[in-house]
Amino acid sequence: MNEEIISDQNKSLITPSRQKELIEKYCAGIEDRIRVTSAKNNANDIVNDACTGLEKECKSDVIRSFLQQYVRDLYENHWNNK
């Protein structure tokens, strides 16, 4: 059976193993890192670093956009509820 792939309008393909690798690299533990940082600016830096890394490494617009929105939502939910 062929591995499933996600593609976007640019026909950028990404395998499930690559998806997992990117999620682990940029999103694993990010919620805790955002929550435990003592300053909103530091949390913003964490989010920006993750989004910049995804921009450079993730060729799929769909996955990149989803993961970037995910980390931004974590930031907003935590820091706007303080």
XYZ file of C-alpha atoms in Angstrom, residues 13-67:
55
model
C 4.002 16.461 -1.520
C 4.855 15.492 2.019
C 4.910 11.971 3.384
C 3.375 11.049 6.727
C 6.833 10.420 8.174
C 7.955 13.920 7.135
C 4.742 15.389 8.578
C 5.488 13.697 11.891
C 9.089 14.893 11.828
C 8.058 18.527 11.279
C 5.355 18.382 13.944
C 7.796 16.937 16.470
C 10.474 19.471 15.589
C 8.345 22.610 15.711
C 5.207 21.790 17.700
C 6.062 19.119 20.271
C 6.012 20.716 23.688
C 5.321 24.171 22.318
C 2.180 24.597 24.406
C 4.158 24.003 27.608
C 6.945 26.314 26.441
C 4.403 29.072 25.738
C 2.675 28.504 29.072
C 5.776 28.445 31.297
C 7.584 31.428 29.845
C 7.390 34.423 32.125
C 6.916 37.117 29.497
C 4.525 37.552 26.615
C 7.411 38.681 24.383
C 9.269 35.437 25.065
C 6.173 33.439 24.148
C 5.847 35.461 20.969
C 9.473 34.634 20.120
C 8.751 30.923 20.599
C 5.815 31.162 18.185
C 7.776 33.193 15.643
C 10.691 30.748 15.736
C 8.362 27.810 15.106
C 6.560 29.600 12.271
C 9.828 30.694 10.653
C 11.199 27.167 10.835
C 8.062 25.756 9.268
C 8.210 28.384 6.535
C 11.730 27.261 5.638
C 11.295 23.500 5.909
C 7.698 22.606 5.103
C 6.970 22.556 1.400
C 3.255 21.847 1.773
C 1.240 25.058 2.053
C -1.615 23.135 3.665
C 0.428 21.633 6.480
C 2.567 24.720 7.001
C -0.489 26.967 7.297
C -2.240 24.567 9.645
C 0.752 24.200 11.967
